[in-house]
Amino acid sequence: MNQTKKLLIIGFVWPEPNSSAAGGRMMQLIAVFKEDGFEVTFASPALDSDFMVDLSVFGVEKKSIELNNSSFDDFIIQLNPDVVLFDRFMIEEQFGWRVAENCPKAIRVLDTEDLHCLRTARQKAFKENRIFELQDLLSEEVAKREIASVLRCDLSLIISEFEMKILNNIFKINCRLLFYLPFLTDEMDESDLLNLPLFEQRESFVFIGNFLHEPNWNTVQHLKESIWPLIRKEFPEAVLQVYGAYPSQKVLQLHQPKNGFFIMGRASDANEIVKKAKVVLAPIRFGAGLKGKLLEAMQCGTPSLTTEIGAEAMHADLPWNGFITNDIELFAKQAVTLYQDKNLWEQSQKNGIAIVNECYQKDKFASILVNTVNDLMNDSENHRLHNFMGSLLQHHTLKSTKYMSKWIEAKNKN
């Protein structure tokens, strides 16, 4: 093992913590490994963006890499990482075989972000106007790819306890290959509310979310067409501000100030906007994982309304920091009540703090994660010996993906 532990993260995109919850989670992971003494290199085939974080500020080396190019092999042999973390299964598909071939001793960790197959299957069921059933996952094409990726890796980070159950019960994945890791936050105290704007100092409803993420676009459509008219009927002065990175023209066309519906575009500081809002609205109809926007609302002392899918696996058995309902009329009525009832609003704030402290404490998860990874580094052979299906998939994938990639590389040179 190297004297200095090295972690290579291969990113689907460069982290944008101000644009998406995925970017924020990636920065949390970097912080955890840095605190444990890892040297961290972040590589990605993505183009630079105007909103990507400056990784050098966090002591992380940045490296641009190419898909289907053997230059990656030279890079990883020279770096010789102890641990490689793949950002989503698509990245493991592209680079996992190269890591296994060139650095076979490196521990391979997959950060699923959320279960893509769950999000895809739910979206399909929604568009086909039928009830989603867990058995749908078994015929989902994305599931075959995603579960194969989980099996090929030594450890997969799973953000939702509901998704842990799916992997255990539906796909029969060995618990040794999975690690439950929600968003990581610092502890809060009710005295923290004193540093936040008071009920009387806040105004407007707010929605915030990256529009490259289909569930967010669908949520805004749902708000505009079905829920906002009901809220305005009961509360004519109501204002909704919709923020989000990468709004398309179809999003911008929903801007309708005369009806109190404002498309605001990218938030320069999402935290500040949510702190000043009175209530967060998130009637999410399909999706997976945990909803960063709802955790952020709790941290900002801002009550929220969402659906059962929105709140899924987010609050244990604790009371929500607002309301959870799938009924649009009840959603609208409760939104107005929460906006106008100071006592209810302040109790919802306290509920949010209890959820943050119970479910997302960094101290509960960070040290266990690094201990698990360090144990794997010391006992990888034995661990892999007990993951026969993973070894089998690695063997066949290394052959098939390797030669497909080499064919593409040769084709690109001609």
Coordinates of C-alpha atoms in Angstrom, one line a residue:
M1 CA 0.0 0.0 0.0
N2 CA 1.2 3.5 -0.7
Q3 CA 2.5 5.5 2.3
T4 CA 0.1 8.3 1.4
K5 CA -3.4 7.0 0.6
K6 CA -4.7 8.1 -2.8
L7 CA -8.3 8.4 -3.9
L8 CA -9.2 8.9 -7.5
I9 CA -12.8 10.1 -8.1
I10 CA -14.0 9.8 -11.7
G11 CA -16.9 12.2 -12.1
F12 CA -19.8 12.1 -14.5
V13 CA -19.6 15.9 -14.4
W14 CA -17.4 18.4 -12.5
P15 CA -19.0 19.2 -9.2
E16 CA -21.5 22.1 -9.1
P17 CA -22.6 22.3 -5.4
N18 CA -24.7 25.4 -6.1
S19 CA -26.5 23.8 -9.0
S20 CA -27.6 20.4 -7.7
A21 CA -27.7 18.1 -4.6
A22 CA -25.5 15.7 -6.4
G23 CA -22.7 18.3 -6.6
G24 CA -23.2 19.0 -2.9
R25 CA -23.0 15.3 -2.0
M26 CA -19.8 15.0 -4.0
M27 CA -18.1 17.8 -2.1
Q28 CA -19.2 16.1 1.2
L29 CA -17.5 12.9 0.0
I30 CA -14.3 14.7 -0.9
A31 CA -14.3 16.4 2.6
V32 CA -14.7 13.0 4.4
F33 CA -11.8 11.4 2.5
K34 CA -9.6 14.5 2.8
E35 CA -10.2 14.5 6.6
D36 CA -9.0 10.9 6.7
G37 CA -5.7 11.8 5.1
F38 CA -6.4 10.8 1.5
E39 CA -4.8 12.7 -1.4
V40 CA -7.7 13.2 -3.8
T41 CA -7.6 13.5 -7.5
F42 CA -10.9 14.3 -9.4
A43 CA -11.0 13.3 -13.1
S44 CA -13.8 13.7 -15.5
P45 CA -14.5 13.4 -19.3
A46 CA -17.0 16.3 -19.0
L47 CA -16.4 19.7 -20.4
D48 CA -15.6 22.5 -17.9
S49 CA -18.6 24.6 -16.9
D50 CA -19.0 28.2 -15.8
F51 CA -20.4 27.0 -12.5
M52 CA -18.0 24.1 -11.5
V53 CA -16.3 24.4 -8.2
D54 CA -12.6 25.3 -8.0
L55 CA -11.3 22.0 -6.8
S56 CA -7.8 23.4 -6.0
V57 CA -9.3 25.5 -3.2
F58 CA -10.1 22.1 -1.5
G59 CA -6.7 20.7 -2.1
V60 CA -8.0 18.4 -4.9
E61 CA -6.1 17.9 -8.1
K62 CA -8.2 18.2 -11.3
K63 CA -7.6 16.0 -14.3
S64 CA -9.5 15.9 -17.7
I65 CA -9.7 12.5 -19.2
E66 CA -11.2 11.1 -22.4
L67 CA -13.7 8.3 -23.1
N68 CA -12.5 5.3 -25.1
N69 CA -8.9 6.4 -25.0
S70 CA -6.0 4.4 -23.7
S71 CA -4.4 7.6 -22.4
F72 CA -6.5 6.9 -19.2
D73 CA -4.5 3.7 -18.8
D74 CA -1.2 5.6 -18.6
F75 CA -2.7 8.2 -16.3
I76 CA -4.1 5.6 -13.7
I77 CA -0.9 3.5 -13.8
Q78 CA 1.1 6.5 -12.9
L79 CA -1.3 7.7 -10.2
N80 CA -1.7 4.2 -8.8
P81 CA -4.6 5.0 -6.5
D82 CA -5.6 2.9 -3.5
V83 CA -9.3 3.7 -4.0
V84 CA -11.3 4.7 -7.1
L85 CA -14.7 6.2 -6.6
F86 CA -17.1 6.1 -9.6
D87 CA -19.7 8.9 -9.8
R88 CA -22.8 6.9 -11.1
F89 CA -22.9 3.6 -12.8
M90 CA -22.4 5.0 -16.3
I91 CA -18.9 6.1 -15.3
E92 CA -18.1 2.6 -13.9
E93 CA -19.2 1.1 -17.2
Q94 CA -16.8 3.3 -19.1
F95 CA -13.8 3.2 -16.8
G96 CA -14.3 0.3 -14.4
W97 CA -12.6 -2.3 -16.6
R98 CA -9.6 0.0 -17.2
V99 CA -9.2 0.4 -13.4
A100 CA -9.5 -3.4 -12.9
E101 CA -7.0 -4.1 -15.6
N102 CA -4.4 -1.5 -14.7
C103 CA -4.8 -1.2 -10.9
P104 CA -6.3 -4.5 -9.9
K105 CA -5.6 -3.9 -6.2
A106 CA -7.4 -0.5 -6.1
I107 CA -10.7 -0.7 -4.1
R108 CA -13.6 0.2 -6.5
V109 CA -16.4 2.2 -4.9
L110 CA -19.6 3.2 -6.7
D111 CA -21.6 6.3 -5.6
T112 CA -25.0 5.5 -7.1
E113 CA -26.3 9.1 -6.3
D114 CA -29.8 7.5 -6.4
L115 CA -31.0 4.3 -8.0
H116 CA -31.4 5.3 -11.6
C117 CA -33.5 2.3 -12.4
L118 CA -36.0 3.3 -9.7
R119 CA -36.3 6.8 -11.1
T120 CA -36.6 5.5 -14.7
A121 CA -39.2 2.9 -13.8
R122 CA -41.3 5.4 -11.8
Q123 CA -41.1 7.9 -14.6
K124 CA -42.3 5.3 -17.1
A125 CA -45.2 4.3 -14.9
F126 CA -46.2 7.9 -14.4
K127 CA -46.2 8.6 -18.2
E128 CA -48.1 5.4 -18.9
N129 CA -50.7 6.5 -16.2
R130 CA -50.3 3.3 -14.1
I131 CA -49.3 2.5 -10.6
F132 CA -45.6 1.8 -10.2
E133 CA -44.8 -1.6 -8.6
L134 CA -41.4 -2.8 -7.3
Q135 CA -41.6 -5.8 -9.6
D136 CA -41.3 -3.3 -12.5
L137 CA -37.7 -3.0 -11.7
L138 CA -36.9 -6.5 -12.7
S139 CA -37.8 -5.8 -16.3
E140 CA -36.2 -2.4 -16.5
E141 CA -33.2 -2.3 -18.9
V142 CA -31.3 0.3 -16.8
A143 CA -31.6 -2.0 -13.8
K144 CA -29.6 -4.7 -15.5
R145 CA -26.8 -2.2 -16.2
E146 CA -26.9 -0.6 -12.8
I147 CA -27.1 -3.8 -10.7
A148 CA -24.2 -5.2 -12.8
S149 CA -22.2 -2.1 -11.8
V150 CA -23.0 -2.6 -8.1
L151 CA -21.9 -6.2 -8.3
R152 CA -18.6 -5.4 -10.0
C153 CA -17.6 -2.9 -7.3
D154 CA -16.3 -3.6 -3.9
L155 CA -18.7 -1.2 -2.2
S156 CA -21.6 0.9 -3.3
L157 CA -22.8 4.0 -1.5
I158 CA -26.6 4.1 -1.2
I159 CA -28.3 7.4 -0.3
S160 CA -31.7 6.0 0.7
E161 CA -32.8 3.4 3.2
F162 CA -35.7 2.6 0.9
E163 CA -33.2 1.9 -1.9
M164 CA -31.1 -0.3 0.4
K165 CA -34.3 -2.5 0.9
I166 CA -34.8 -2.7 -2.8
L167 CA -31.3 -3.8 -3.4
N168 CA -31.5 -6.4 -0.6
N169 CA -35.0 -7.7 -1.2
I170 CA -35.7 -7.3 -4.9
F171 CA -32.2 -7.7 -6.4
K172 CA -30.8 -9.9 -3.5
I173 CA -27.5 -7.9 -3.2
N174 CA -25.2 -9.0 -0.4
C175 CA -25.2 -6.4 2.4
R176 CA -21.4 -6.6 2.4
L177 CA -21.4 -4.7 -0.9
L178 CA -23.6 -1.9 0.2
F179 CA -23.1 1.1 2.5
Y180 CA -25.9 3.4 3.5
L181 CA -24.7 7.0 3.3
P182 CA -27.3 9.8 3.3
F183 CA -26.5 13.5 2.9
L184 CA -24.0 14.6 5.7
T185 CA -24.8 17.6 7.8
D186 CA -23.6 19.3 11.0
E187 CA -25.6 19.1 14.1
M188 CA -28.3 21.9 14.6
D189 CA -29.8 23.4 17.7
E190 CA -33.1 25.2 18.2
S191 CA -31.0 28.3 19.1
D192 CA -29.8 28.3 15.4
L193 CA -33.3 29.4 14.5
L194 CA -32.5 32.8 16.2
N195 CA -29.9 33.4 13.5
L196 CA -32.4 32.9 10.7
P197 CA -35.1 35.2 9.4
L198 CA -38.3 35.1 11.6
F199 CA -41.8 34.2 10.4
E200 CA -42.7 37.9 9.9
Q201 CA -39.5 38.6 8.0
R202 CA -40.1 36.0 5.3
E203 CA -42.3 36.1 2.2
S204 CA -43.3 34.0 -0.8
F205 CA -43.4 30.3 -1.6
V206 CA -40.4 28.9 -3.3
F207 CA -39.3 25.9 -5.4
I208 CA -35.7 25.3 -6.3
G209 CA -34.1 22.5 -8.4
N210 CA -31.8 21.8 -11.3
F211 CA -33.8 21.7 -14.6
L212 CA -31.5 19.1 -16.2
H213 CA -33.3 16.7 -13.8
E214 CA -36.6 15.6 -15.3
P215 CA -38.5 15.2 -12.0
N216 CA -37.8 18.9 -11.2
W217 CA -39.2 20.1 -14.6
N218 CA -42.3 17.8 -14.1
T219 CA -42.8 19.2 -10.6
V220 CA -42.8 22.8 -11.9
Q221 CA -45.3 21.8 -14.6
H222 CA -47.5 20.2 -11.9
L223 CA -47.3 23.3 -9.8
K224 CA -48.2 25.6 -12.6
E225 CA -51.1 23.6 -14.1
S226 CA -52.7 22.0 -11.1
I227 CA -51.7 23.3 -7.7
W228 CA -50.9 27.0 -8.1
P229 CA -54.4 27.9 -9.4
L230 CA -55.9 26.3 -6.2
I231 CA -53.5 28.2 -3.9
R232 CA -54.2 31.5 -5.7
K233 CA -57.9 30.9 -5.4
E234 CA -57.7 30.6 -1.6
F235 CA -54.8 33.2 -1.2
P236 CA -54.9 35.7 -4.2
E237 CA -51.8 37.6 -3.0
A238 CA -49.6 34.4 -3.0
V239 CA -46.3 34.6 -4.9
L240 CA -44.3 31.6 -6.0
Q241 CA -40.6 32.0 -7.0
V242 CA -39.2 29.1 -9.1
Y243 CA -35.4 28.9 -9.1
G244 CA -33.2 26.4 -10.8
A245 CA -30.0 25.9 -12.8
Y246 CA -30.2 25.3 -16.6
P247 CA -33.8 26.4 -17.3
S248 CA -34.9 25.7 -20.8
Q249 CA -37.1 27.8 -23.0
K250 CA -40.1 25.7 -22.0
V251 CA -39.4 26.5 -18.3
L252 CA -39.0 30.2 -19.0
Q253 CA -42.3 30.3 -20.8
L254 CA -44.1 29.5 -17.5
H255 CA -43.2 32.9 -16.1
Q256 CA -46.5 34.7 -15.4
P257 CA -46.1 37.6 -12.9
K258 CA -49.8 38.6 -13.1
N259 CA -50.6 35.2 -11.5
G260 CA -47.8 35.4 -9.0
F261 CA -45.8 32.7 -10.8
F262 CA -42.2 33.9 -11.2
I263 CA -39.5 31.9 -13.1
M264 CA -36.3 33.3 -11.5
G265 CA -33.6 31.2 -13.1
R266 CA -30.4 30.1 -11.5
A267 CA -30.0 31.0 -7.8
S268 CA -26.7 32.8 -7.0
D269 CA -27.0 31.5 -3.5
A270 CA -29.7 28.9 -3.0
N271 CA -29.2 28.9 0.8
E272 CA -30.0 32.6 1.1
I273 CA -33.1 32.4 -1.1
V274 CA -34.5 29.5 0.9
K275 CA -33.8 31.3 4.2
K276 CA -35.8 34.3 3.1
A277 CA -38.8 32.2 1.8
K278 CA -41.7 31.3 4.0
V279 CA -42.6 27.9 2.6
V280 CA -40.9 25.4 0.1
L281 CA -43.3 23.7 -2.3
A282 CA -42.1 20.3 -3.9
P283 CA -45.0 18.2 -5.2
I284 CA -42.7 15.6 -6.7
R285 CA -44.5 12.9 -8.8
F286 CA -41.6 10.6 -9.6
G287 CA -37.9 10.2 -8.7
A288 CA -35.6 8.4 -6.4
G289 CA -32.9 9.0 -3.7
L290 CA -33.1 11.8 -1.2
K291 CA -34.3 15.3 -2.1
G292 CA -31.5 17.8 -1.4
K293 CA -33.9 20.7 -1.7
L294 CA -36.0 19.4 1.2
L295 CA -33.1 18.8 3.5
E296 CA -31.8 22.3 2.6
A297 CA -35.2 23.7 3.6
M298 CA -34.9 22.1 7.0
Q299 CA -31.4 23.5 7.5
C300 CA -32.7 27.0 6.5
G301 CA -35.6 26.7 9.0
T302 CA -38.1 26.8 6.1
P303 CA -41.1 24.5 6.3
S304 CA -42.0 22.5 3.3
L305 CA -44.8 20.6 1.6
T306 CA -44.1 17.6 -0.5
T307 CA -45.5 14.2 -1.7
E308 CA -44.9 10.7 -0.4
I309 CA -42.2 10.2 -3.0
G310 CA -40.6 13.6 -2.1
A311 CA -40.4 12.6 1.6
E312 CA -39.4 9.0 0.9
A313 CA -36.7 7.7 3.3
M314 CA -36.0 11.3 4.5
H315 CA -37.4 11.6 8.0
A316 CA -37.4 8.1 9.7
D317 CA -40.6 8.1 11.8
L318 CA -40.4 11.8 12.8
P319 CA -43.0 14.4 12.1
W320 CA -42.3 16.2 8.8
N321 CA -41.3 19.9 8.8
G322 CA -44.7 20.8 7.2
F323 CA -47.0 18.4 5.4
I324 CA -46.8 15.3 3.1
T325 CA -49.7 14.6 0.8
N326 CA -50.4 13.4 -2.8
D327 CA -53.8 15.0 -2.9
I328 CA -53.5 18.3 -4.8
E329 CA -56.5 20.0 -3.2
L330 CA -55.2 19.1 0.3
F331 CA -51.7 20.2 -0.8
A332 CA -53.0 23.6 -1.8
K333 CA -55.0 24.0 1.4
Q334 CA -52.2 23.0 3.7
A335 CA -49.7 25.3 1.8
V336 CA -51.9 28.3 2.6
T337 CA -52.4 27.2 6.2
L338 CA -48.6 26.7 6.7
Y339 CA -47.9 30.1 5.2
Q340 CA -50.4 31.9 7.4
D341 CA -50.3 30.0 10.8
K342 CA -47.3 31.2 12.8
N343 CA -47.5 28.6 15.5
L344 CA -47.7 25.7 13.0
W345 CA -44.9 27.3 11.0
E346 CA -42.6 27.5 14.0
Q347 CA -43.4 23.9 15.1
S348 CA -42.6 22.8 11.6
Q349 CA -39.2 24.5 11.8
K350 CA -38.4 22.5 15.0
N351 CA -39.5 19.3 13.3
G352 CA -37.0 20.0 10.6
I353 CA -34.1 20.4 13.1
A354 CA -35.1 17.1 14.8
I355 CA -35.0 15.3 11.4
V356 CA -31.6 16.9 10.5
N357 CA -30.1 15.7 13.8
E358 CA -31.6 12.2 13.7
C359 CA -31.1 11.3 10.1
Y360 CA -28.1 13.3 8.6
Q361 CA -25.5 13.7 11.3
K362 CA -22.1 13.6 9.6
D363 CA -20.5 12.2 12.8
K364 CA -22.8 9.1 12.6
F365 CA -21.6 8.1 9.1
A366 CA -18.3 9.6 8.1
S367 CA -15.9 7.6 10.4
I368 CA -17.7 4.3 9.6
L369 CA -17.4 5.0 5.9
V370 CA -13.6 5.6 6.0
N371 CA -13.1 2.7 8.4
T372 CA -15.0 0.4 6.0
V373 CA -12.9 1.6 3.0
N374 CA -9.7 1.2 5.0
D375 CA -10.7 -2.3 6.0
L376 CA -11.3 -3.2 2.3
M377 CA -7.9 -1.9 1.4
N378 CA -6.4 -4.3 3.9
D379 CA -8.6 -7.3 3.0
S380 CA -9.6 -6.9 -0.7
E381 CA -8.7 -10.4 -1.7
N382 CA -11.0 -12.1 0.9
H383 CA -13.8 -9.6 0.2
R384 CA -13.7 -10.3 -3.5
L385 CA -13.5 -14.0 -3.0
H386 CA -17.0 -13.8 -1.4
N387 CA -18.4 -11.8 -4.3
F388 CA -18.4 -14.5 -7.0
M389 CA -21.1 -12.9 -9.1
G390 CA -19.1 -9.7 -9.1
S391 CA -16.0 -11.5 -10.2
L392 CA -17.9 -13.3 -12.9
L393 CA -19.3 -10.0 -14.2
Q394 CA -16.0 -8.3 -14.0
H395 CA -14.4 -11.1 -16.1
H396 CA -17.0 -10.9 -18.9
T397 CA -17.4 -7.1 -18.8
L398 CA -13.6 -6.7 -19.0
K399 CA -13.6 -8.7 -22.2
S400 CA -16.7 -7.3 -23.9
T401 CA -16.4 -3.6 -22.8
K402 CA -12.7 -3.6 -23.3
Y403 CA -12.9 -4.7 -27.0
M404 CA -15.8 -2.4 -27.7
S405 CA -13.9 0.5 -26.3
K406 CA -10.7 -0.4 -28.2
W407 CA -12.8 -0.7 -31.4
I408 CA -14.2 2.8 -30.8
E409 CA -10.8 4.2 -30.1
A410 CA -9.4 2.7 -33.3
K411 CA -12.4 4.0 -35.3
N412 CA -11.8 7.5 -33.8
K413 CA -8.2 7.5 -35.0
N414 CA -9.1 6.8 -38.6

